[in-house]
Amino acid sequence: TANVVLSDEQTGTITASTGITVTINTPGQNAELTFNGSAGQSASVLLSNSTFPGGCYSLMLSILNPDGSTLASTSMCGQGNDALSAVTLPSTGTYTVAIAPQNGGMGTTNVTLSLQ
Protein backbone atom coordinates (compact mmCIF):
# COMPACT_ATOMS: atom_id res chain seq x y z
CA THR A 1 0.00 0.00 0.00
CA ALA A 2 1.02 3.59 -0.47
CA ASN A 3 -0.33 7.00 0.38
CA VAL A 4 -0.19 9.38 -2.55
CA VAL A 5 -0.55 13.12 -2.02
CA LEU A 6 -1.12 15.29 -5.06
CA SER A 7 -0.60 19.02 -4.90
CA ASP A 8 -0.78 21.85 -7.36
CA GLU A 9 2.19 24.09 -7.95
CA GLN A 10 1.94 27.40 -6.14
CA THR A 11 1.58 30.01 -8.84
CA GLY A 12 1.45 33.76 -8.91
CA THR A 13 3.16 36.84 -10.24
CA ILE A 14 6.17 38.71 -8.93
CA THR A 15 7.00 42.37 -9.50
CA ALA A 16 10.54 43.68 -9.58
CA SER A 17 11.75 45.15 -6.27
CA THR A 18 8.60 43.99 -4.44
CA GLY A 19 9.15 40.97 -2.23
CA ILE A 20 6.68 38.12 -2.05
CA THR A 21 6.51 35.36 0.56
CA VAL A 22 6.30 31.76 -0.62
CA THR A 23 5.20 29.01 1.76
CA ILE A 24 5.46 25.36 0.75
CA ASN A 25 3.53 23.17 3.18
CA THR A 26 3.11 20.00 1.11
CA PRO A 27 6.07 17.71 0.37
CA GLY A 28 6.90 17.76 -3.32
CA GLN A 29 5.17 21.06 -3.99
CA ASN A 30 6.99 23.76 -5.98
CA ALA A 31 6.37 27.47 -6.57
CA GLU A 32 6.27 29.24 -9.94
CA LEU A 33 6.12 33.04 -10.04
CA THR A 34 5.83 34.77 -13.42
CA PHE A 35 7.12 38.17 -14.51
CA ASN A 36 7.31 40.14 -17.74
CA GLY A 37 10.81 40.79 -19.04
CA SER A 38 12.34 42.47 -22.06
CA ALA A 39 15.22 41.32 -24.23
CA GLY A 40 18.51 42.61 -22.83
CA GLN A 41 17.24 43.18 -19.29
CA SER A 42 19.27 41.80 -16.42
CA ALA A 43 17.35 39.65 -13.90
CA SER A 44 18.43 38.31 -10.52
CA VAL A 45 16.52 36.68 -7.65
CA LEU A 46 17.15 36.90 -3.89
CA LEU A 47 15.73 34.41 -1.40
CA SER A 48 15.80 35.73 2.17
CA ASN A 49 14.77 34.49 5.61
CA SER A 50 14.38 30.98 4.23
CA THR A 51 13.24 28.31 6.71
CA PHE A 52 13.57 25.20 4.54
CA PRO A 53 15.36 22.34 6.32
CA GLY A 54 18.63 20.87 5.26
CA GLY A 55 21.97 22.20 4.23
CA CYS A 56 23.18 23.24 0.85
CA TYR A 57 21.53 21.69 -2.20
CA SER A 58 18.15 21.63 -0.43
CA LEU A 59 16.50 24.16 -2.79
CA MET A 60 16.66 24.62 -6.55
CA LEU A 61 16.07 28.16 -7.80
CA SER A 62 15.60 28.75 -11.53
CA ILE A 63 14.55 31.36 -14.04
CA LEU A 64 12.65 29.77 -16.90
CA ASN A 65 12.42 31.22 -20.40
CA PRO A 66 9.01 32.04 -21.93
CA ASP A 67 9.09 28.63 -23.69
CA GLY A 68 9.62 26.83 -20.34
CA SER A 69 13.28 25.95 -20.89
CA THR A 70 15.79 26.83 -18.16
CA LEU A 71 17.62 30.14 -18.57
CA ALA A 72 19.54 29.86 -15.29
CA SER A 73 19.46 27.59 -12.26
CA THR A 74 21.33 27.14 -9.00
CA SER A 75 21.22 24.87 -5.99
CA MET A 76 20.85 26.75 -2.72
CA CYS A 77 21.09 26.22 0.99
CA GLY A 78 17.72 25.83 2.67
CA GLN A 79 18.05 28.28 5.51
CA GLY A 80 19.04 31.93 5.50
CA ASN A 81 19.68 34.09 2.43
CA ASP A 82 20.95 33.18 -1.02
CA ALA A 83 20.67 34.52 -4.58
CA LEU A 84 20.63 33.60 -8.23
CA SER A 85 23.13 35.95 -9.87
CA ALA A 86 22.11 38.29 -12.66
CA VAL A 87 21.41 36.83 -16.10
CA THR A 88 20.51 38.63 -19.32
CA LEU A 89 17.02 37.92 -20.66
CA PRO A 90 17.33 36.77 -24.30
CA SER A 91 13.86 37.80 -25.48
CA THR A 92 10.76 39.74 -24.49
CA GLY A 93 8.07 37.66 -22.83
CA THR A 94 6.77 36.07 -19.64
CA TYR A 95 9.48 34.44 -17.54
CA THR A 96 9.10 32.23 -14.47
CA VAL A 97 10.96 32.13 -11.16
CA ALA A 98 10.79 28.47 -10.08
CA ILE A 99 11.48 27.35 -6.49
CA ALA A 100 11.78 23.61 -5.95
CA PRO A 101 12.55 22.27 -2.46
CA GLN A 102 14.43 18.99 -2.60
CA ASN A 103 13.67 15.80 -0.66
CA GLY A 104 10.15 16.86 0.32
CA GLY A 105 11.31 19.95 2.17
CA MET A 106 8.73 22.40 3.47
CA GLY A 107 9.22 25.97 4.62
CA THR A 108 8.90 29.65 3.83
CA THR A 109 11.09 32.15 1.98
CA ASN A 110 10.87 35.75 0.85
CA VAL A 111 11.50 36.16 -2.89
CA THR A 112 12.72 39.43 -4.43
CA LEU A 113 13.20 39.91 -8.17
CA SER A 114 15.54 42.56 -9.51
CA LEU A 115 15.25 43.73 -13.13
CA GLN A 116 17.57 46.27 -14.71
Coordinates of N, CA, C and O in Angstrom, one line a residue, residues 1 7 12 17 21 25 29 39-40 43 49 54 57 60 69 71-72 78 82 87 90 96 98-99 116:
T1 N 0.8 -1.2 0.0 CA 0.0 0.0 0.0 C 0.9 1.2 0.0 O 2.0 1.2 0.4
S7 N -0.5 17.6 -5.2 CA -0.6 19.0 -4.9 C -0.3 19.8 -6.1 O 0.5 19.4 -7.0
G12 N 1.8 32.4 -9.1 CA 1.4 33.8 -8.9 C 2.4 34.6 -9.8 O 3.1 34.1 -10.6
S17 N 11.5 44.4 -7.5 CA 11.8 45.1 -6.3 C 10.7 45.0 -5.2 O 10.7 45.7 -4.2
T21 N 6.2 36.5 -0.3 CA 6.5 35.4 0.6 C 5.9 34.1 -0.1 O 4.7 34.1 -0.5
N25 N 3.9 24.0 2.0 CA 3.5 23.2 3.2 C 3.1 21.8 2.8 O 2.5 21.1 3.6
Q29 N 5.8 19.9 -3.3 CA 5.2 21.1 -4.0 C 6.3 22.0 -4.4 O 7.3 22.2 -3.7
A39 N 13.9 41.7 -23.7 CA 15.2 41.3 -24.2 C 16.3 42.3 -23.8 O 16.1 43.5 -23.9
G40 N 17.4 41.8 -23.3 CA 18.5 42.6 -22.8 C 18.5 43.0 -21.4 O 19.5 43.5 -20.9
A43 N 18.2 40.1 -15.0 CA 17.4 39.6 -13.9 C 18.1 38.9 -12.9 O 19.0 38.0 -13.2
N49 N 15.5 35.0 4.4 CA 14.8 34.5 5.6 C 14.2 33.1 5.3 O 13.1 32.8 5.8
G54 N 17.5 21.5 6.0 CA 18.6 20.9 5.3 C 19.7 21.9 5.0 O 19.5 23.1 5.1
Y57 N 22.2 22.5 -1.2 CA 21.5 21.7 -2.2 C 20.1 21.3 -1.8 O 19.6 20.3 -2.3
M60 N 16.3 24.3 -5.2 CA 16.7 24.6 -6.6 C 15.9 25.9 -6.9 O 14.7 26.0 -6.7
S69 N 11.9 26.5 -21.1 CA 13.3 25.9 -20.9 C 14.0 26.7 -19.8 O 13.6 27.9 -19.4
L71 N 16.7 29.1 -18.2 CA 17.6 30.1 -18.6 C 18.8 30.1 -17.6 O 19.9 30.1 -18.0
A72 N 18.5 29.9 -16.3 CA 19.5 29.9 -15.3 C 19.0 29.1 -14.1 O 17.8 29.1 -13.8
G78 N 19.1 25.7 2.3 CA 17.7 25.8 2.7 C 17.4 27.0 3.6 O 16.4 27.6 3.5
D82 N 20.1 33.6 0.1 CA 21.0 33.2 -1.0 C 20.4 33.8 -2.3 O 19.3 34.4 -2.2
V87 N 21.3 37.4 -14.8 CA 21.4 36.8 -16.1 C 20.7 37.8 -17.1 O 19.8 38.5 -16.7
P90 N 17.1 36.8 -22.9 CA 17.3 36.8 -24.3 C 16.2 37.3 -25.2 O 16.4 37.6 -26.3
T96 N 9.6 32.9 -15.7 CA 9.1 32.2 -14.5 C 10.3 32.1 -13.5 O 11.3 31.6 -13.9
A98 N 11.2 29.8 -10.6 CA 10.8 28.5 -10.1 C 11.6 28.1 -8.8 O 12.8 28.2 -8.8
I99 N 10.9 27.7 -7.8 CA 11.5 27.4 -6.5 C 11.1 25.9 -6.2 O 9.9 25.6 -6.1
Q116 N 16.9 45.0 -14.3 CA 17.6 46.3 -14.7 C 17.8 46.3 -16.2 O 17.9 45.3 -16.9

